[in-house]
Structure formats: C-alpha cells, structure tokens
Coordinates of C-alpha atoms (C1' of nucleotides) in Angstrom, one line a residue:
Chain A
M15 CA 3.7 26.9 -4.4
V16 CA 2.9 26.2 -8.0
D17 CA 1.1 27.4 -10.8
V18 CA -1.6 24.9 -11.7
N19 CA -3.4 27.4 -14.3
S20 CA -2.2 26.3 -16.8
K21 CA -4.0 22.5 -18.1
D22 CA -2.0 20.1 -21.1
A23 CA -4.6 19.9 -24.2
A24 CA -3.7 15.9 -23.4
S25 CA -5.7 15.3 -20.3
R26 CA -7.7 17.8 -20.8
S27 CA -11.0 15.7 -21.9
L28 CA -10.6 13.8 -19.2
E29 CA -10.9 16.4 -16.4
T30 CA -12.9 18.1 -18.4
I31 CA -16.0 15.2 -18.0
Q32 CA -14.8 14.9 -14.8
R33 CA -15.1 19.0 -13.4
Q34 CA -18.8 19.3 -12.0
S35 CA -17.5 17.1 -9.1
S36 CA -15.6 19.7 -7.3
G37 CA -16.0 23.1 -8.4
D38 CA -12.4 24.5 -8.2
P39 CA -11.6 25.3 -11.3
A40 CA -8.5 26.7 -11.0
K41 CA -7.0 24.0 -9.4
P42 CA -8.3 20.6 -11.3
P43 CA -7.8 17.5 -9.6
R44 CA -5.8 15.0 -11.8
W45 CA -8.4 12.2 -11.4
D46 CA -6.7 10.1 -14.1
I47 CA -4.0 10.3 -12.7
I48 CA -4.8 9.6 -9.3
E49 CA -7.1 7.0 -9.6
L50 CA -4.0 5.2 -12.3
L51 CA -1.4 4.9 -9.4
F52 CA -4.0 3.5 -7.1
F53 CA -4.9 0.8 -9.7
A54 CA -1.6 0.6 -10.8
Y55 CA 0.6 0.1 -7.4
R56 CA -2.7 -2.2 -6.5
D57 CA -2.0 -4.6 -9.3
F58 CA 1.4 -4.1 -8.8
V59 CA 2.0 -4.9 -5.2
G60 CA 0.1 -7.8 -5.2
D61 CA 2.2 -10.0 -7.3
P62 CA 4.1 -10.6 -5.4
D63 CA 1.3 -12.0 -2.7
D64 CA 0.6 -15.9 -3.8
V65 CA 4.4 -16.5 -3.2
L66 CA 5.2 -14.2 0.5
D67 CA 1.7 -16.2 1.5
Q68 CA 4.1 -19.9 0.3
F69 CA 6.2 -18.8 2.6
G70 CA 4.3 -18.0 5.4
F71 CA 5.0 -14.0 5.1
G72 CA 3.7 -10.6 4.0
R73 CA 4.2 -7.4 2.3
A74 CA 6.1 -6.0 4.9
H75 CA 8.6 -9.0 5.2
H76 CA 9.6 -8.5 1.4
R77 CA 9.9 -4.8 1.8
V78 CA 12.5 -5.4 4.2
V79 CA 13.8 -8.4 2.6
H80 CA 14.2 -6.4 0.1
F81 CA 16.2 -3.4 0.7
V82 CA 18.5 -5.3 2.6
H83 CA 19.0 -7.0 -0.2
R84 CA 19.4 -4.6 -2.1
Y85 CA 21.6 -2.1 -0.2
P86 CA 23.6 -4.5 1.6
G87 CA 25.0 -3.4 4.9
L88 CA 22.0 -1.1 4.9
K89 CA 22.1 -0.3 9.1
V90 CA 19.0 -0.3 10.7
A91 CA 17.7 2.9 11.2
D92 CA 18.2 3.8 7.6
L93 CA 15.8 0.7 6.9
L94 CA 13.1 2.8 9.4
D95 CA 14.1 5.5 7.4
V96 CA 13.3 4.0 4.1
L97 CA 9.8 2.2 4.8
R98 CA 8.9 4.8 7.5
I99 CA 7.4 2.7 11.0
T100 CA 9.3 2.5 14.5
K101 CA 11.6 0.1 15.4
Q102 CA 9.4 -1.8 16.9
S103 CA 7.0 -2.7 14.4
L104 CA 10.5 -3.6 12.5
G105 CA 11.6 -5.9 15.3
R106 CA 9.4 -8.0 14.7
V107 CA 9.3 -9.1 11.1
L108 CA 13.4 -8.8 11.3
K109 CA 13.8 -11.0 13.3
Q110 CA 11.5 -13.4 12.3
L111 CA 13.4 -13.1 8.6
L112 CA 16.8 -13.2 10.6
D113 CA 16.0 -17.0 12.7
E114 CA 14.3 -18.0 9.1
G115 CA 17.4 -17.3 7.5
Y116 CA 16.4 -14.5 5.3
I117 CA 18.4 -12.5 6.4
V118 CA 22.2 -12.5 8.6
Q119 CA 23.6 -9.3 10.2
K120 CA 27.3 -8.1 11.7
S121 CA 28.6 -5.5 13.4
G122 CA 29.5 -2.4 12.2
E123 CA 33.4 -2.1 11.7
A124 CA 33.6 1.7 12.7
D125 CA 31.1 1.6 15.4
R126 CA 29.9 -1.7 16.4
R127 CA 26.8 -0.1 17.5
Q128 CA 25.3 -0.3 14.3
R129 CA 24.0 -4.2 12.5
L130 CA 25.2 -4.4 9.4
L131 CA 21.9 -6.3 7.5
F132 CA 22.8 -8.9 4.5
A133 CA 20.7 -10.9 3.0
T134 CA 21.7 -14.3 3.1
A135 CA 21.2 -16.6 -0.6
K136 CA 18.5 -18.1 0.5
G137 CA 17.3 -13.9 1.1
E138 CA 18.2 -13.5 -2.0
A139 CA 16.7 -15.9 -4.2
L140 CA 13.1 -14.6 -2.3
V141 CA 13.7 -11.5 -3.9
A142 CA 14.8 -12.0 -7.4
Q143 CA 11.2 -14.5 -7.5
L144 CA 9.2 -11.7 -5.9
A145 CA 10.7 -9.3 -8.3
G146 CA 10.9 -11.8 -11.4
L147 CA 7.1 -11.1 -11.0
Q148 CA 7.3 -7.0 -10.8
T149 CA 9.4 -7.3 -13.6
D150 CA 7.8 -9.3 -15.7
R151 CA 4.4 -7.0 -15.5
I152 CA 6.6 -3.6 -15.8
N153 CA 8.5 -5.4 -19.3
R154 CA 5.4 -6.5 -20.3
A155 CA 3.6 -2.7 -19.6
L156 CA 6.8 -1.1 -21.4
K157 CA 6.7 -3.8 -24.1
D158 CA 5.7 -1.0 -27.4
F159 CA 7.0 2.1 -25.2
T160 CA 10.0 4.1 -27.0
P161 CA 13.2 4.5 -24.9
V162 CA 12.3 8.3 -25.1
E163 CA 9.5 7.3 -23.8
V164 CA 11.0 4.5 -20.6
E165 CA 13.3 7.5 -19.4
A166 CA 9.9 10.2 -19.4
I167 CA 8.2 7.8 -17.1
G168 CA 10.9 7.0 -14.6
R169 CA 11.9 10.8 -14.9
F170 CA 8.2 10.8 -13.9
L171 CA 7.6 9.1 -11.0
S172 CA 11.1 10.3 -9.6
A173 CA 9.3 13.4 -9.5
M174 CA 6.8 12.8 -7.5
I175 CA 8.9 11.7 -4.7
D176 CA 10.0 13.8 -1.1
R177 CA 12.8 15.7 -1.8
N178 CA 13.2 17.4 1.9
D179 CA 15.1 15.1 3.8
P180 CA 16.2 11.7 0.9
D181 CA 17.5 9.1 2.8
K182 CA 20.2 7.3 2.4
V183 CA 18.5 4.5 0.4
L184 CA 17.4 7.5 -2.0
Q185 CA 20.0 8.8 -1.9
V186 CA 21.2 6.8 -4.1
I187 CA 18.1 6.3 -6.0
L188 CA 17.3 9.7 -7.5
G189 CA 21.4 9.8 -8.7
Q190 CA 21.2 6.9 -10.1
A191 CA 18.4 8.1 -12.5
S192 CA 19.5 12.2 -12.5
A193 CA 22.9 9.9 -14.0
K194 CA 21.1 8.4 -16.7
T195 CA 19.7 12.2 -18.1
D196 CA 22.4 14.1 -17.8
G197 CA 25.6 11.3 -17.7
R198 CA 27.5 12.1 -14.8
T199 CA 28.9 8.8 -13.2
N200 CA 27.7 8.4 -9.9
K201 CA 28.4 4.8 -8.3
T202 CA 28.3 3.6 -5.2
Chain B
M253 CA 32.1 2.8 4.1
V254 CA 33.2 -0.5 5.4
D255 CA 34.9 -3.1 3.8
V256 CA 31.4 -3.8 2.5
N257 CA 31.7 -3.8 -0.7
S258 CA 29.9 -7.3 -1.9
K259 CA 27.1 -4.8 -4.2
D260 CA 29.0 -6.6 -7.6
A261 CA 29.5 -10.3 -6.0
A262 CA 25.4 -10.2 -4.8
S263 CA 23.8 -8.4 -7.8
R264 CA 25.8 -11.1 -10.4
S265 CA 24.3 -14.1 -8.3
L266 CA 21.0 -12.4 -7.7
E267 CA 21.3 -12.6 -12.1
T268 CA 22.7 -16.3 -11.9
I269 CA 19.3 -17.3 -9.6
Q270 CA 17.0 -15.0 -11.4
R271 CA 18.2 -16.8 -14.7
Q272 CA 17.7 -20.5 -13.1
S273 CA 13.7 -19.8 -11.4
S274 CA 12.9 -17.8 -14.3
G275 CA 13.8 -19.6 -17.2
D276 CA 14.5 -16.5 -19.0
P277 CA 18.0 -15.6 -19.6
A278 CA 17.9 -12.3 -20.2
K279 CA 15.0 -10.7 -17.8
P280 CA 16.8 -8.5 -15.6
P281 CA 14.5 -6.8 -12.4
R282 CA 13.4 -3.5 -13.6
W283 CA 15.0 -2.8 -10.1
D284 CA 14.7 0.6 -10.8
I285 CA 11.2 1.1 -11.3
I286 CA 9.7 -1.3 -9.2
E287 CA 12.0 0.9 -6.3
L288 CA 10.5 4.5 -7.8
L289 CA 6.9 2.8 -8.0
F290 CA 7.7 2.2 -3.8
F291 CA 8.7 5.9 -2.9
A292 CA 6.5 7.9 -5.0
Y293 CA 3.3 5.5 -4.3
R294 CA 4.4 6.1 0.1
D295 CA 4.5 10.1 -0.4
F296 CA 1.8 10.5 -3.3
V297 CA -0.2 8.3 0.0
G298 CA 1.3 9.9 2.9
D299 CA -0.2 13.3 1.3
P300 CA -3.2 12.8 2.8
D301 CA -3.0 11.1 6.0
D302 CA -2.3 14.4 8.1
V303 CA -5.6 15.8 6.9
L304 CA -6.7 12.1 7.7
D305 CA -6.4 11.8 11.0
Q306 CA -7.7 15.4 12.0
F307 CA -10.8 13.8 10.9
G308 CA -10.3 10.3 12.7
F309 CA -9.4 8.5 9.1
G310 CA -7.6 6.9 8.2
R311 CA -6.8 5.7 5.0
A312 CA -9.5 2.6 4.4
H313 CA -11.8 6.2 4.6
H314 CA -10.3 7.6 1.8
R315 CA -10.2 5.1 -0.6
V316 CA -14.4 4.3 0.2
V317 CA -14.6 8.0 0.0
H318 CA -12.9 8.3 -3.2
F319 CA -14.7 5.5 -5.1
V320 CA -18.0 6.6 -3.7
H321 CA -18.0 10.6 -4.9
R322 CA -16.5 9.3 -8.1
Y323 CA -18.7 7.2 -9.2
P324 CA -22.1 8.1 -7.4
G325 CA -23.9 5.3 -6.4
L326 CA -20.9 2.4 -6.4
K327 CA -23.2 -0.2 -4.8
V328 CA -21.8 -2.9 -2.3
A329 CA -19.6 -5.0 -4.7
D330 CA -18.3 -3.0 -6.9
L331 CA -16.9 -1.3 -4.0
L332 CA -15.6 -4.5 -2.7
D333 CA -14.4 -5.6 -6.4
V334 CA -12.3 -1.7 -6.1
L335 CA -10.7 -2.2 -3.3
R336 CA -10.1 -6.1 -2.9
I337 CA -11.0 -6.6 0.4
T338 CA -13.8 -9.1 2.6
K339 CA -17.7 -7.2 2.8
Q340 CA -16.8 -7.5 6.8
S341 CA -13.7 -5.2 6.4
L342 CA -15.6 -3.1 4.4
G343 CA -18.3 -3.1 6.0
R344 CA -16.5 -1.2 9.6
V345 CA -15.2 1.4 7.9
L346 CA -18.0 2.2 5.8
K347 CA -20.5 1.8 8.3
Q348 CA -18.7 5.2 10.3
L349 CA -18.8 7.3 7.4
L350 CA -22.6 7.0 6.7
D351 CA -22.9 7.6 10.6
E352 CA -20.6 10.5 10.5
G353 CA -22.5 11.7 7.7
Y354 CA -20.2 11.9 4.5
I355 CA -21.7 8.6 3.0
V356 CA -25.9 7.7 1.9
Q357 CA -27.0 5.0 0.7
K358 CA -30.4 5.2 -1.7
S359 CA -32.4 1.6 -2.7
G360 CA -31.1 0.6 -6.0
E361 CA -34.9 1.0 -8.0
A362 CA -34.1 -2.1 -10.8
D363 CA -33.1 -4.7 -7.9
R364 CA -34.2 -3.3 -4.0
R365 CA -31.5 -5.0 -2.7
Q366 CA -29.0 -2.9 -4.1
R367 CA -27.7 -0.3 -1.6
L368 CA -26.8 2.6 -4.0
L369 CA -23.9 4.3 -2.5
F370 CA -23.6 8.8 -3.0
A371 CA -21.3 11.1 -0.8
T372 CA -23.2 13.9 0.7
A373 CA -21.4 17.3 0.3
K374 CA -19.2 17.0 3.4
G375 CA -18.0 13.8 1.9
E376 CA -17.0 15.9 -1.2
A377 CA -15.5 18.3 0.9
L378 CA -13.8 15.7 1.9
V379 CA -12.7 13.8 -1.6
A380 CA -11.7 17.2 -3.1
Q381 CA -9.1 18.6 -0.4
L382 CA -7.3 15.3 0.1
A383 CA -7.4 14.9 -4.1
G384 CA -5.9 18.5 -3.8
L385 CA -2.8 17.6 -2.0
Q386 CA -2.4 14.2 -4.6
T387 CA -2.9 16.6 -7.2
D388 CA -0.4 19.6 -6.7
R389 CA 2.1 17.0 -6.3
I390 CA 1.3 15.1 -9.6
N391 CA 1.2 19.4 -10.7
R392 CA 5.0 20.0 -9.5
A393 CA 5.6 16.2 -10.7
L394 CA 4.4 16.9 -14.6
K395 CA 5.7 20.5 -14.0
D396 CA 8.3 20.2 -17.4
F397 CA 6.2 17.8 -19.3
T398 CA 5.3 18.1 -22.5
P399 CA 1.5 16.8 -23.7
V400 CA 2.9 13.7 -25.0
E401 CA 5.3 13.2 -22.1
V402 CA 2.0 13.3 -19.6
E403 CA 0.4 11.1 -22.5
A404 CA 3.5 7.8 -22.1
I405 CA 3.1 8.4 -18.4
G406 CA -0.6 7.9 -18.4
R407 CA -0.2 4.7 -20.5
F408 CA 1.8 4.1 -18.9
L409 CA 0.0 3.5 -16.1
S410 CA -3.1 1.8 -16.8
A411 CA -0.5 -0.8 -18.8
M412 CA 1.0 -1.9 -15.4
I413 CA -2.9 -2.6 -14.6
D414 CA -4.7 -6.2 -15.1
R415 CA -7.4 -7.0 -17.4
N416 CA -8.4 -10.7 -16.6
D417 CA -11.6 -9.3 -15.0
P418 CA -12.0 -5.6 -15.3
D419 CA -14.3 -4.2 -12.5
K420 CA -16.9 -1.6 -13.3
V421 CA -14.9 1.0 -12.5
L422 CA -11.3 0.0 -13.9
Q423 CA -14.1 0.5 -17.4
V424 CA -14.8 3.8 -17.2
I425 CA -11.6 4.7 -16.1
L426 CA -9.3 2.0 -19.0
G427 CA -11.8 2.6 -21.3
Q428 CA -11.7 7.0 -21.1
A429 CA -7.9 6.0 -20.9
S430 CA -8.1 5.1 -24.6
A431 CA -10.6 7.5 -25.7
K432 CA -8.0 9.6 -24.5
T433 CA -5.5 8.2 -26.3
D434 CA -6.7 6.5 -29.6
G435 CA -10.2 6.9 -29.6
R436 CA -10.5 2.3 -29.6
T437 CA -11.2 -0.4 -27.0
N438 CA -7.8 -2.0 -26.0
K439 CA -8.0 -5.1 -25.4
T440 CA -4.4 -6.6 -24.9
Chain C
dA96 C1' 33.0 10.7 33.6
dA97 C1' 29.0 12.2 31.8
dG98 C1' 25.7 12.0 28.1
dA99 C1' 24.1 11.4 24.0
dT100 C1' 23.5 7.6 19.6
dA101 C1' 22.3 2.5 17.8
dT102 C1' 20.2 -0.9 18.7
dG103 C1' 16.8 -4.4 21.3
dT104 C1' 12.2 -5.1 24.3
dC105 C1' 8.4 -5.1 27.0
dA106 C1' 3.5 -4.2 27.3
dA107 C1' -0.6 -2.1 25.8
dT108 C1' -3.5 -1.0 21.7
dA109 C1' -5.3 0.5 17.1
dT110 C1' -6.5 0.0 12.3
dG111 C1' -7.6 -2.8 9.2
dG112 C1' -7.8 -6.8 6.7
dT113 C1' -9.1 -12.3 7.2
dT114 C1' -12.8 -16.4 7.7
dG115 C1' -16.3 -18.6 9.4
dA116 C1' -21.7 -19.0 10.2
dC117 C1' -26.0 -17.2 9.9
dG118 C1' -29.8 -14.2 8.4
dT119 C1' -33.0 -11.0 6.5
dA120 C1' -34.9 -9.4 2.3
dA121 C1' -35.8 -9.4 -3.0
dA122 C1' -35.3 -11.6 -7.7
dT123 C1' -34.9 -15.1 -9.8
dT124 C1' -36.3 -19.7 -11.3
dC125 C1' -38.7 -23.7 -11.5
Chain D
dG107 C1' -46.0 -20.1 -5.4
dA108 C1' -42.2 -22.9 -3.9
dA109 C1' -37.0 -23.0 -3.9
dT110 C1' -33.6 -20.9 -5.2
dT111 C1' -30.2 -17.4 -5.5
dT112 C1' -28.7 -12.9 -4.7
dA113 C1' -26.1 -8.3 -2.5
dC114 C1' -26.4 -7.3 1.6
dG115 C1' -25.2 -6.5 6.7
dT116 C1' -23.8 -9.1 11.3
dC117 C1' -21.5 -11.3 14.8
dA118 C1' -18.0 -13.0 16.7
dA119 C1' -12.8 -14.9 16.4
dC120 C1' -8.8 -14.1 15.0
dC121 C1' -4.6 -12.3 12.6
dA122 C1' -0.9 -9.5 10.3
dT123 C1' 1.3 -4.5 10.8
dA124 C1' 1.0 -0.3 12.8
dT125 C1' 1.6 2.9 17.3
dT126 C1' 3.1 5.3 22.6
dG127 C1' 6.1 5.1 25.7
dA128 C1' 9.3 3.0 29.0
dC129 C1' 13.8 1.3 30.0
dA130 C1' 18.1 -2.0 29.3
dT131 C1' 22.4 -2.1 27.5
dA132 C1' 26.1 -1.8 24.7
dT133 C1' 29.2 2.4 22.1
dC134 C1' 30.3 6.0 21.6
dT135 C1' 31.5 10.9 21.7
dT136 C1' 32.7 14.9 25.2

DNA sequence: AAGATATGTCAATATGGTTGACGTAAATTC
DNA sequence: GAATTTACGTCAACCATATTGACATATCTT
C-alpha cells in the first residue's frame, strides 16, 4: 500500500477544515476529489439523457453503442468485460439496438461462434450526437487550461483506473495514453 | 485480428456526421477524456461495493449517508437537489438508514417542518471506511503529481460541473475550490 | 468422441429509479 | 383568523437495469 502521510500543500486547507469528522490524521480522506468526481460525473452523464429519452433509450444503450462504435468488431465477451455486467443484462439492451438497426453483428471468420459487433450509420449518428454534448462540456471546462495541464488531467484519470486485469478495450486506451506521453506509436 | 479494419473509415464518417449535426466544423469528440472518465469512475465507485454488500446496502445508501455526514443538518430537500432523485426514491433508502441507526433526524428550530439529518457514530464509521478506500485510490493516482498539477486536476473537475442552479452543497464545494485557488468568487 | 468455449435464452428476483395522488403539520399570506 | 403554500411522508403502480441459476446450441480444441 501507499504512504499517505504526506499531503499536498495545495489541498491542505480544505482537508484541515474537514478533518474534525474522521479523526484519522494518518490518512485524511480526499473529500474534495471524492465529491468533485461525484458532481462532475453526475453532470457529465446527465447531458445525454434528454437525447436518449427521445430515442426511447437509457444510459445502458448509450454505453453499449458507444463502445461498439469506438471499437468496431468488439465481441460480446469484450463488452461484458468493459461494462462489468452479466450477459443476461446486456442481452436485452443489445437486442433492442440490433432490432432497431443501431448495431449489426457478423460471425467471426477465425471463430464462427463469436458475434462481432459493428455500429451502423444510424448508430454512429447517435453516438456522435451524444459525444458532441459531452465534448462541449469538456471543451468548456478545458478552455483556459494549458496543454501541459490537460496532459496531467488525462494522466490522473488514467491513473485512477485499475490495472489488475485490463480488458481489451482498456489496453487500447491505456496504450494510447502512454503513447502520448512517451512518444511510442501504439496504433491498432 | 480479422478483416475488420474499418476503424479509420468509421472515424472519418463519424466526424462528418459530427460536423453536420453540430454545425462546428472543427470539433473532434474528446474520446480520450470521455472514456477515461467512464473507466475512472467505474473503478472509483466500484471500490466501496464489497463493503456495502456486507452491510446490506447499495450505492444509493452510500451517497445518502456520505452527504449527510459531510454536511450535518442537511434538509431532505437539499439531499434531493444533490442526488437529483425524487423524494419517493430517497424515502426508501433514507428510511432504512434511519431504522438501522446510521442517521438521525431533528426538527428544525426556525422551521419545524424541516427534518434536519445527521449521521450517527455508526454512520460516520461507515462513511469513513468507504472514503478510506476511495482515498487510497486517489492517493495512489496522485502519488507522482506535483501540487500544481493536483490543483489543476481539481480545477478541471470543478469546471466540469454545472453552474446553472447550484444547490446548497455544491455552493459550499465550489466556494471552497475557488477559495483554494484564487480566493475570488467564480461566476463563469 | 469428448470437452471446453461463446453466445443466447427462459425464469425469477432485487435495486433503485419514475409518476401521480393524497395527507399532515407548520409556516406564510391575505 | 382563514386561506394558501411549503416541507415532508406515504401509498400504489410501474419501469429500467441489474442479479443468479439453469439450460440450449453451435463451434472450437484436444
């Protein structure tokens, strides 16, 4: 485990204010980051909700069609790893997206048991619209940040992610992130 | 890999669609931040799950007892603003936490219709345990960051949050964040 | 041929969210 | 003081999304 005895000067004042509740001076909770993450994510995922409603979809559909679009040829098993849900739960949502033509599937050539998933033009359009909303928020937030700061933000988010058993999608993402910092080209 | 290398084509057509729907020719989606946020939050909120299970609670209970502990005397209405759920939905979870002694309520003195919420020692202990897990992850992630970088990360998360109608809790958080950085009120 | 793997499906159940209607106590307004 | 509004609680129905467990089918591996 990590030594947490030293605290950053930047966050000292807030933690001092909040210290009285925990009573554990060795490991002051990072209330600031914990709560900022909560609110940031709340508003971040809230953006697409209205649009999704119009399509009769929920956040589950968004996640599925997003990753299928971004990683064409994704297998069902990959999707399960990424979303951390059961196949029964994925089944319903995926079936809707297939029936309504947002996603198509093809049998794998090497292994014909696999169902490789692809977003249709309709699916791509939906993903693009939703990503546009979220991108607007991100660009607004990053407006006055320097490239160095933006890089640090990405590095932080990346460092928050479990490395224990990274799934296929995550390996690509983390590979790209590190390629940005150390110059290695790691394209698919 | 199989013959499925339509990724470049998919990205191109996506950006075309994106331009059409948004009217902004130069607005590439921030896929990196979008997906890093997804995975970072997935793992971040995943930490407390095992502990919550042992208590027979879910993430809803965590959110409620967390904010009650952090902002003692919170009103029910405040909690509804923060969590963005309905009172019926909150009711069930809150009742459990009250019945099992994690939270108590007192009538407001100025306005006796209000039920002011407070965490008990039992509730505080639970919050502390859960916050400890998340703090460990945050400290691990921030281990090699400079104070300046940490400040930028907090500023980014803060900038991702809606300012339209900040609830009471959010005002406190944003107030502290801006006080930490420049001591001025942030009305952007 | 036997077994393992990838996926789909049926069924039951749980959690956490919704809308709508209604009730009560207390504060505010006329 | 009466009327209205506010803060909160509750009942009831419903929905979205998740779970576990069992089983089926096709296909790959040994």
